Amino acid sequence: MAEAERIIGTPDTPDDGGERAAAAGTPAGPGASGPSGAGEPATPAGRRTGRGRRIAVLFAVAAFAYALDLISKLLVVAKLEHHEPIRLVGDLLELHAIRNPGAAFGFGAAFTVIFTLIAAAVIVVIIRLARKLYSFPWAIALGLLLGGALGNLTDRVFRAPGIFEGEVVDFIAPKGFAVFNLADSAIVCGGILIVLLSFRGLDPDGTVHKD
């Protein structure tokens, strides 16, 4: 378990800093190290600082993913839409601009409004979860989900045919697969990372457990 915590980088949790310091016979004061082993104070101020850093990572990753998605879609609409696809790797990968009224990878075109509401709900849940976030890996995973959800939600709200019914710009077209965009990629990568963290037993609050 200690090795897993070291590899994953389990961050500070609100209560165990003092317990571990007491077990080691050292005071949990301003100079004590938290359970992450990163030298962060085990005081309430130190725990708040650790959580603040992880929240900053979450929003930095989200902003980066969102910016990449937004810029790529602006370029695609300006330079690629209504033009012939651009081949990148022979017939294996093309850039092909389409408008997608459905969910990721073109599924569920008849439920545009529902997918818009789901994306909005996901954003709210992630923001609320950030208040209890004590894990850097979870911060990255949730940041990818947040950035991807914001990217596609922006299309839903601001693109034609109307508010909450807008069609998402997709342009990455692998051979034999659905066309998608960078927001979809961020969502999938974030989801995969969450699955891996769950298998490792790491919770968003930094708790490491065994099933």
PDB file of C-alpha atoms in Angstrom:
ATOM      1  CA  MET A   1       0.000   0.000   0.000  1.00  0.00           C
ATOM      2  CA  ALA A   2       2.816   2.419   0.849  1.00  0.00           C
ATOM      3  CA  GLU A   3       4.407   1.706  -2.515  1.00  0.00           C
ATOM      4  CA  ALA A   4       1.120   2.365  -4.317  1.00  0.00           C
ATOM      5  CA  GLU A   5       0.738   5.661  -2.490  1.00  0.00           C
ATOM      6  CA  ARG A   6       4.270   6.637  -3.428  1.00  0.00           C
ATOM      7  CA  ILE A   7       3.768   5.842  -7.118  1.00  0.00           C
ATOM      8  CA  ILE A   8       0.379   7.477  -7.398  1.00  0.00           C
ATOM      9  CA  GLY A   9       1.326  10.449  -5.286  1.00  0.00           C
ATOM     10  CA  THR A  10      -1.470  10.269  -2.711  1.00  0.00           C
ATOM     11  CA  PRO A  11      -2.061  13.845  -1.505  1.00  0.00           C
ATOM     12  CA  ASP A  12      -2.954  15.269   1.858  1.00  0.00           C
ATOM     13  CA  THR A  13      -6.238  14.299   3.446  1.00  0.00           C
ATOM     14  CA  PRO A  14      -7.872  16.338   6.186  1.00  0.00           C
ATOM     15  CA  ASP A  15      -7.268  13.977   9.117  1.00  0.00           C
ATOM     16  CA  ASP A  16      -4.458  11.532   8.547  1.00  0.00           C
ATOM     17  CA  GLY A  17      -1.555  13.995   8.687  1.00  0.00           C
ATOM     18  CA  GLY A  18      -1.762  14.369  12.442  1.00  0.00           C
ATOM     19  CA  GLU A  19      -2.362  10.636  12.942  1.00  0.00           C
ATOM     20  CA  ARG A  20       0.715   9.679  10.957  1.00  0.00           C
ATOM     21  CA  ALA A  21       2.821  12.296  12.695  1.00  0.00           C
ATOM     22  CA  ALA A  22       1.641  11.013  16.062  1.00  0.00           C
ATOM     23  CA  ALA A  23       2.399   7.410  15.068  1.00  0.00           C
ATOM     24  CA  ALA A  24       5.902   8.447  14.027  1.00  0.00           C
ATOM     25  CA  GLY A  25       6.431  10.329  17.277  1.00  0.00           C
ATOM     26  CA  THR A  26       6.755  13.727  15.612  1.00  0.00           C
ATOM     27  CA  PRO A  27       4.490  16.739  16.063  1.00  0.00           C
ATOM     28  CA  ALA A  28       2.084  17.653  13.299  1.00  0.00           C
ATOM     29  CA  GLY A  29       3.226  21.231  13.191  1.00  0.00           C
ATOM     30  CA  PRO A  30       4.085  23.716  10.431  1.00  0.00           C
ATOM     31  CA  GLY A  31       7.258  21.829   9.573  1.00  0.00           C
ATOM     32  CA  ALA A  32       5.707  18.366   9.470  1.00  0.00           C
ATOM     33  CA  SER A  33       5.234  16.591   6.175  1.00  0.00           C
ATOM     34  CA  GLY A  34       1.801  15.453   5.001  1.00  0.00           C
ATOM     35  CA  PRO A  35       0.968  11.936   3.840  1.00  0.00           C
ATOM     36  CA  SER A  36       1.903  12.733   0.275  1.00  0.00           C
ATOM     37  CA  GLY A  37       5.566  12.882   1.288  1.00  0.00           C
ATOM     38  CA  ALA A  38       5.885  16.131  -0.649  1.00  0.00           C
ATOM     39  CA  GLY A  39       6.886  18.176   2.375  1.00  0.00           C
ATOM     40  CA  GLU A  40       3.542  19.969   2.615  1.00  0.00           C
ATOM     41  CA  PRO A  41       2.522  21.064   6.113  1.00  0.00           C
ATOM     42  CA  ALA A  42       0.017  18.898   7.942  1.00  0.00           C
ATOM     43  CA  THR A  43      -1.672  22.000   9.349  1.00  0.00           C
ATOM     44  CA  PRO A  44      -5.121  23.113   8.112  1.00  0.00           C
ATOM     45  CA  ALA A  45      -3.419  25.908   6.160  1.00  0.00           C
ATOM     46  CA  GLY A  46      -1.084  23.385   4.532  1.00  0.00           C
ATOM     47  CA  ARG A  47      -3.975  21.113   3.577  1.00  0.00           C
ATOM     48  CA  ARG A  48      -5.840  24.047   2.060  1.00  0.00           C
ATOM     49  CA  THR A  49      -2.733  24.944   0.064  1.00  0.00           C
ATOM     50  CA  GLY A  50      -2.389  21.351  -1.190  1.00  0.00           C
ATOM     51  CA  ARG A  51      -6.022  21.233  -2.243  1.00  0.00           C
ATOM     52  CA  GLY A  52      -5.718  24.658  -3.857  1.00  0.00           C
ATOM     53  CA  ARG A  53      -2.836  23.424  -6.000  1.00  0.00           C
ATOM     54  CA  ARG A  54      -4.826  20.441  -7.155  1.00  0.00           C
ATOM     55  CA  ILE A  55      -7.818  22.614  -8.011  1.00  0.00           C
ATOM     56  CA  ALA A  56      -5.462  24.886  -9.948  1.00  0.00           C
ATOM     57  CA  VAL A  57      -4.204  21.855 -11.889  1.00  0.00           C
ATOM     58  CA  LEU A  58      -7.781  20.820 -12.666  1.00  0.00           C
ATOM     59  CA  PHE A  59      -8.726  24.204 -14.104  1.00  0.00           C
ATOM     60  CA  ALA A  60      -5.397  24.635 -15.904  1.00  0.00           C
ATOM     61  CA  VAL A  61      -5.840  21.297 -17.680  1.00  0.00           C
ATOM     62  CA  ALA A  62      -9.476  22.170 -18.450  1.00  0.00           C
ATOM     63  CA  ALA A  63      -8.490  25.563 -19.865  1.00  0.00           C
ATOM     64  CA  PHE A  64      -5.755  24.010 -22.013  1.00  0.00           C
ATOM     65  CA  ALA A  65      -8.062  21.312 -23.404  1.00  0.00           C
ATOM     66  CA  TYR A  66     -10.832  23.840 -24.008  1.00  0.00           C
ATOM     67  CA  ALA A  67      -8.495  26.290 -25.761  1.00  0.00           C
ATOM     68  CA  LEU A  68      -7.102  23.587 -28.069  1.00  0.00           C
ATOM     69  CA  ASP A  69     -10.590  22.431 -28.965  1.00  0.00           C
ATOM     70  CA  LEU A  70     -11.900  25.952 -29.572  1.00  0.00           C
ATOM     71  CA  ILE A  71      -8.937  27.029 -31.692  1.00  0.00           C
ATOM     72  CA  SER A  72      -9.016  23.825 -33.748  1.00  0.00           C
ATOM     73  CA  LYS A  73     -12.737  24.235 -34.474  1.00  0.00           C
ATOM     74  CA  LEU A  74     -12.306  27.867 -35.486  1.00  0.00           C
ATOM     75  CA  LEU A  75      -9.568  26.842 -37.929  1.00  0.00           C
ATOM     76  CA  VAL A  76     -11.625  23.948 -39.285  1.00  0.00           C
ATOM     77  CA  VAL A  77     -14.693  26.113 -39.882  1.00  0.00           C
ATOM     78  CA  ALA A  78     -12.579  28.826 -41.557  1.00  0.00           C
ATOM     79  CA  LYS A  79     -10.256  26.653 -43.644  1.00  0.00           C
ATOM     80  CA  LEU A  80     -11.712  23.173 -44.045  1.00  0.00           C
ATOM     81  CA  GLU A  81     -15.496  23.303 -43.984  1.00  0.00           C
ATOM     82  CA  HIS A  82     -17.062  23.009 -47.456  1.00  0.00           C
ATOM     83  CA  HIS A  83     -13.705  21.845 -48.843  1.00  0.00           C
ATOM     84  CA  GLU A  84     -12.321  18.458 -49.777  1.00  0.00           C
ATOM     85  CA  PRO A  85     -10.935  16.363 -46.882  1.00  0.00           C
ATOM     86  CA  ILE A  86      -7.220  16.594 -46.210  1.00  0.00           C
ATOM     87  CA  ARG A  87      -5.364  13.294 -46.084  1.00  0.00           C
ATOM     88  CA  LEU A  88      -2.791  13.050 -43.330  1.00  0.00           C
ATOM     89  CA  VAL A  89      -1.835   9.344 -43.344  1.00  0.00           C
ATOM     90  CA  GLY A  90      -2.926   8.034 -46.717  1.00  0.00           C
ATOM     91  CA  ASP A  91      -6.402   6.554 -46.376  1.00  0.00           C
ATOM     92  CA  LEU A  92      -5.938   5.883 -42.657  1.00  0.00           C
ATOM     93  CA  LEU A  93      -6.517   9.404 -41.330  1.00  0.00           C
ATOM     94  CA  GLU A  94      -8.190  12.451 -42.812  1.00  0.00           C
ATOM     95  CA  LEU A  95      -9.332  15.880 -41.704  1.00  0.00           C
ATOM     96  CA  HIS A  96     -12.965  16.022 -42.764  1.00  0.00           C
ATOM     97  CA  ALA A  97     -15.197  18.772 -41.373  1.00  0.00           C
ATOM     98  CA  ILE A  98     -18.756  17.789 -40.504  1.00  0.00           C
ATOM     99  CA  ARG A  99     -21.488  19.109 -38.188  1.00  0.00           C
ATOM    100  CA  ASN A 100     -22.648  16.572 -35.617  1.00  0.00           C
ATOM    101  CA  PRO A 101     -26.027  17.010 -33.856  1.00  0.00           C
ATOM    102  CA  GLY A 102     -25.475  13.908 -31.695  1.00  0.00           C
ATOM    103  CA  ALA A 103     -23.166  12.890 -28.897  1.00  0.00           C
ATOM    104  CA  ALA A 104     -19.488  12.018 -29.136  1.00  0.00           C
ATOM    105  CA  PHE A 105     -18.528  10.153 -32.322  1.00  0.00           C
ATOM    106  CA  GLY A 106     -21.896  10.926 -33.920  1.00  0.00           C
ATOM    107  CA  PHE A 107     -24.166   8.815 -31.739  1.00  0.00           C
ATOM    108  CA  GLY A 108     -27.710   9.870 -30.823  1.00  0.00           C
ATOM    109  CA  ALA A 109     -28.408  12.609 -33.351  1.00  0.00           C
ATOM    110  CA  ALA A 110     -32.056  12.769 -32.281  1.00  0.00           C
ATOM    111  CA  PHE A 111     -31.237  13.760 -28.687  1.00  0.00           C
ATOM    112  CA  THR A 112     -29.257  16.972 -29.092  1.00  0.00           C
ATOM    113  CA  VAL A 113     -30.989  18.856 -26.267  1.00  0.00           C
ATOM    114  CA  ILE A 114     -30.604  15.904 -23.890  1.00  0.00           C
ATOM    115  CA  PHE A 115     -26.877  15.658 -24.586  1.00  0.00           C
ATOM    116  CA  THR A 116     -26.577  19.402 -24.004  1.00  0.00           C
ATOM    117  CA  LEU A 117     -28.207  19.069 -20.586  1.00  0.00           C
ATOM    118  CA  ILE A 118     -26.004  16.085 -19.729  1.00  0.00           C
ATOM    119  CA  ALA A 119     -22.865  18.041 -20.626  1.00  0.00           C
ATOM    120  CA  ALA A 120     -24.006  20.941 -18.446  1.00  0.00           C
ATOM    121  CA  ALA A 121     -24.716  18.545 -15.556  1.00  0.00           C
ATOM    122  CA  VAL A 122     -21.267  16.964 -15.892  1.00  0.00           C
ATOM    123  CA  ILE A 123     -19.648  20.393 -15.649  1.00  0.00           C
ATOM    124  CA  VAL A 124     -21.599  21.224 -12.484  1.00  0.00           C
ATOM    125  CA  VAL A 125     -20.694  17.877 -10.880  1.00  0.00           C
ATOM    126  CA  ILE A 126     -16.982  18.308 -11.648  1.00  0.00           C
ATOM    127  CA  ILE A 127     -16.923  21.830 -10.207  1.00  0.00           C
ATOM    128  CA  ARG A 128     -18.665  20.640  -7.028  1.00  0.00           C
ATOM    129  CA  LEU A 129     -16.306  17.669  -6.732  1.00  0.00           C
ATOM    130  CA  ALA A 130     -13.316  20.008  -6.945  1.00  0.00           C
ATOM    131  CA  ARG A 131     -14.036  21.171  -3.389  1.00  0.00           C
ATOM    132  CA  LYS A 132     -13.016  17.720  -2.087  1.00  0.00           C
ATOM    133  CA  LEU A 133     -10.137  17.150  -4.477  1.00  0.00           C
ATOM    134  CA  TYR A 134      -6.834  16.022  -2.938  1.00  0.00           C
ATOM    135  CA  SER A 135      -5.343  14.011  -5.821  1.00  0.00           C
ATOM    136  CA  PHE A 136      -3.190  15.290  -8.694  1.00  0.00           C
ATOM    137  CA  PRO A 137      -4.076  12.376 -11.043  1.00  0.00           C
ATOM    138  CA  TRP A 138      -7.774  12.963 -10.403  1.00  0.00           C
ATOM    139  CA  ALA A 139      -7.247  16.680 -11.013  1.00  0.00           C
ATOM    140  CA  ILE A 140      -5.821  15.893 -14.456  1.00  0.00           C
ATOM    141  CA  ALA A 141      -8.605  13.425 -15.277  1.00  0.00           C
ATOM    142  CA  LEU A 142     -11.375  15.776 -14.192  1.00  0.00           C
ATOM    143  CA  GLY A 143      -9.678  18.660 -15.992  1.00  0.00           C
ATOM    144  CA  LEU A 144      -9.757  16.709 -19.249  1.00  0.00           C
ATOM    145  CA  LEU A 145     -13.433  15.890 -18.736  1.00  0.00           C
ATOM    146  CA  LEU A 146     -14.265  19.489 -17.875  1.00  0.00           C
ATOM    147  CA  GLY A 147     -12.377  20.948 -20.832  1.00  0.00           C
ATOM    148  CA  GLY A 148     -13.929  18.473 -23.261  1.00  0.00           C
ATOM    149  CA  ALA A 149     -17.438  18.999 -21.923  1.00  0.00           C
ATOM    150  CA  LEU A 150     -17.043  22.773 -22.123  1.00  0.00           C
ATOM    151  CA  GLY A 151     -15.743  22.509 -25.679  1.00  0.00           C
ATOM    152  CA  ASN A 152     -18.731  20.593 -27.000  1.00  0.00           C
ATOM    153  CA  LEU A 153     -21.179  22.551 -24.845  1.00  0.00           C
ATOM    154  CA  THR A 154     -19.919  25.762 -26.449  1.00  0.00           C
ATOM    155  CA  ASP A 155     -20.921  24.364 -29.831  1.00  0.00           C
ATOM    156  CA  ARG A 156     -24.318  23.280 -28.482  1.00  0.00           C
ATOM    157  CA  VAL A 157     -25.047  26.770 -27.223  1.00  0.00           C
ATOM    158  CA  PHE A 158     -23.565  29.038 -29.888  1.00  0.00           C
ATOM    159  CA  ARG A 159     -23.681  27.178 -33.189  1.00  0.00           C
ATOM    160  CA  ALA A 160     -26.568  26.664 -35.617  1.00  0.00           C
ATOM    161  CA  PRO A 161     -29.361  25.701 -35.706  1.00  0.00           C
ATOM    162  CA  GLY A 162     -30.000  27.293 -32.294  1.00  0.00           C
ATOM    163  CA  ILE A 163     -29.289  27.569 -28.590  1.00  0.00           C
ATOM    164  CA  PHE A 164     -28.981  24.142 -26.901  1.00  0.00           C
ATOM    165  CA  GLU A 165     -29.468  22.509 -30.318  1.00  0.00           C
ATOM    166  CA  GLY A 166     -26.218  23.557 -31.950  1.00  0.00           C
ATOM    167  CA  GLU A 167     -24.255  21.048 -33.989  1.00  0.00           C
ATOM    168  CA  VAL A 168     -20.748  20.143 -32.855  1.00  0.00           C
ATOM    169  CA  VAL A 169     -17.854  20.585 -35.274  1.00  0.00           C
ATOM    170  CA  ASP A 170     -16.066  17.259 -35.847  1.00  0.00           C
ATOM    171  CA  PHE A 171     -13.073  16.855 -38.130  1.00  0.00           C
ATOM    172  CA  ILE A 172     -10.739  13.978 -37.126  1.00  0.00           C
ATOM    173  CA  ALA A 173     -11.691  11.064 -39.373  1.00  0.00           C
ATOM    174  CA  PRO A 174      -9.810   7.764 -38.951  1.00  0.00           C
ATOM    175  CA  LYS A 175     -10.613   5.130 -41.540  1.00  0.00           C
ATOM    176  CA  GLY A 176     -13.487   2.886 -40.492  1.00  0.00           C
ATOM    177  CA  PHE A 177     -14.317   4.983 -37.427  1.00  0.00           C
ATOM    178  CA  ALA A 178     -16.613   7.875 -36.538  1.00  0.00           C
ATOM    179  CA  VAL A 179     -15.485  11.472 -37.032  1.00  0.00           C
ATOM    180  CA  PHE A 180     -14.647  13.255 -33.763  1.00  0.00           C
ATOM    181  CA  ASN A 181     -12.881  16.315 -32.358  1.00  0.00           C
ATOM    182  CA  LEU A 182     -10.348  17.239 -29.683  1.00  0.00           C
ATOM    183  CA  ALA A 183     -13.068  17.703 -27.036  1.00  0.00           C
ATOM    184  CA  ASP A 184     -14.181  14.109 -27.605  1.00  0.00           C
ATOM    185  CA  SER A 185     -10.561  12.997 -27.284  1.00  0.00           C
ATOM    186  CA  ALA A 186     -10.149  14.866 -23.985  1.00  0.00           C
ATOM    187  CA  ILE A 187     -13.333  13.299 -22.609  1.00  0.00           C
ATOM    188  CA  VAL A 188     -12.231   9.798 -23.590  1.00  0.00           C
ATOM    189  CA  CYS A 189      -8.713  10.272 -22.168  1.00  0.00           C
ATOM    190  CA  GLY A 190     -10.152  11.633 -18.929  1.00  0.00           C
ATOM    191  CA  GLY A 191     -12.549   8.716 -18.686  1.00  0.00           C
ATOM    192  CA  ILE A 192      -9.784   6.160 -19.265  1.00  0.00           C
ATOM    193  CA  LEU A 193      -7.629   7.814 -16.597  1.00  0.00           C
ATOM    194  CA  ILE A 194     -10.520   7.701 -14.114  1.00  0.00           C
ATOM    195  CA  VAL A 195     -10.971   3.974 -14.775  1.00  0.00           C
ATOM    196  CA  LEU A 196      -7.245   3.369 -14.208  1.00  0.00           C
ATOM    197  CA  LEU A 197      -7.264   5.376 -10.986  1.00  0.00           C
ATOM    198  CA  SER A 198     -10.292   3.446  -9.776  1.00  0.00           C
ATOM    199  CA  PHE A 199      -8.506   0.149 -10.446  1.00  0.00           C
ATOM    200  CA  ARG A 200      -5.535   1.468  -8.483  1.00  0.00           C
ATOM    201  CA  GLY A 201      -7.891   2.261  -5.597  1.00  0.00           C
ATOM    202  CA  LEU A 202      -7.284   6.017  -5.577  1.00  0.00           C
ATOM    203  CA  ASP A 203     -10.286   8.226  -4.770  1.00  0.00           C
ATOM    204  CA  PRO A 204     -10.600  11.950  -5.601  1.00  0.00           C
ATOM    205  CA  ASP A 205     -10.107  12.852  -1.929  1.00  0.00           C
ATOM    206  CA  GLY A 206      -6.728  11.100  -1.953  1.00  0.00           C
ATOM    207  CA  THR A 207      -7.849   7.972  -0.134  1.00  0.00           C
ATOM    208  CA  VAL A 208      -6.179   4.755  -1.279  1.00  0.00           C
ATOM    209  CA  HIS A 209      -8.208   1.642  -0.583  1.00  0.00           C
ATOM    210  CA  LYS A 210      -8.344  -2.051  -1.454  1.00  0.00           C
ATOM    211  CA  ASP A 211     -11.493  -3.656  -2.821  1.00  0.00           C
TER     212      ASP A 211
END
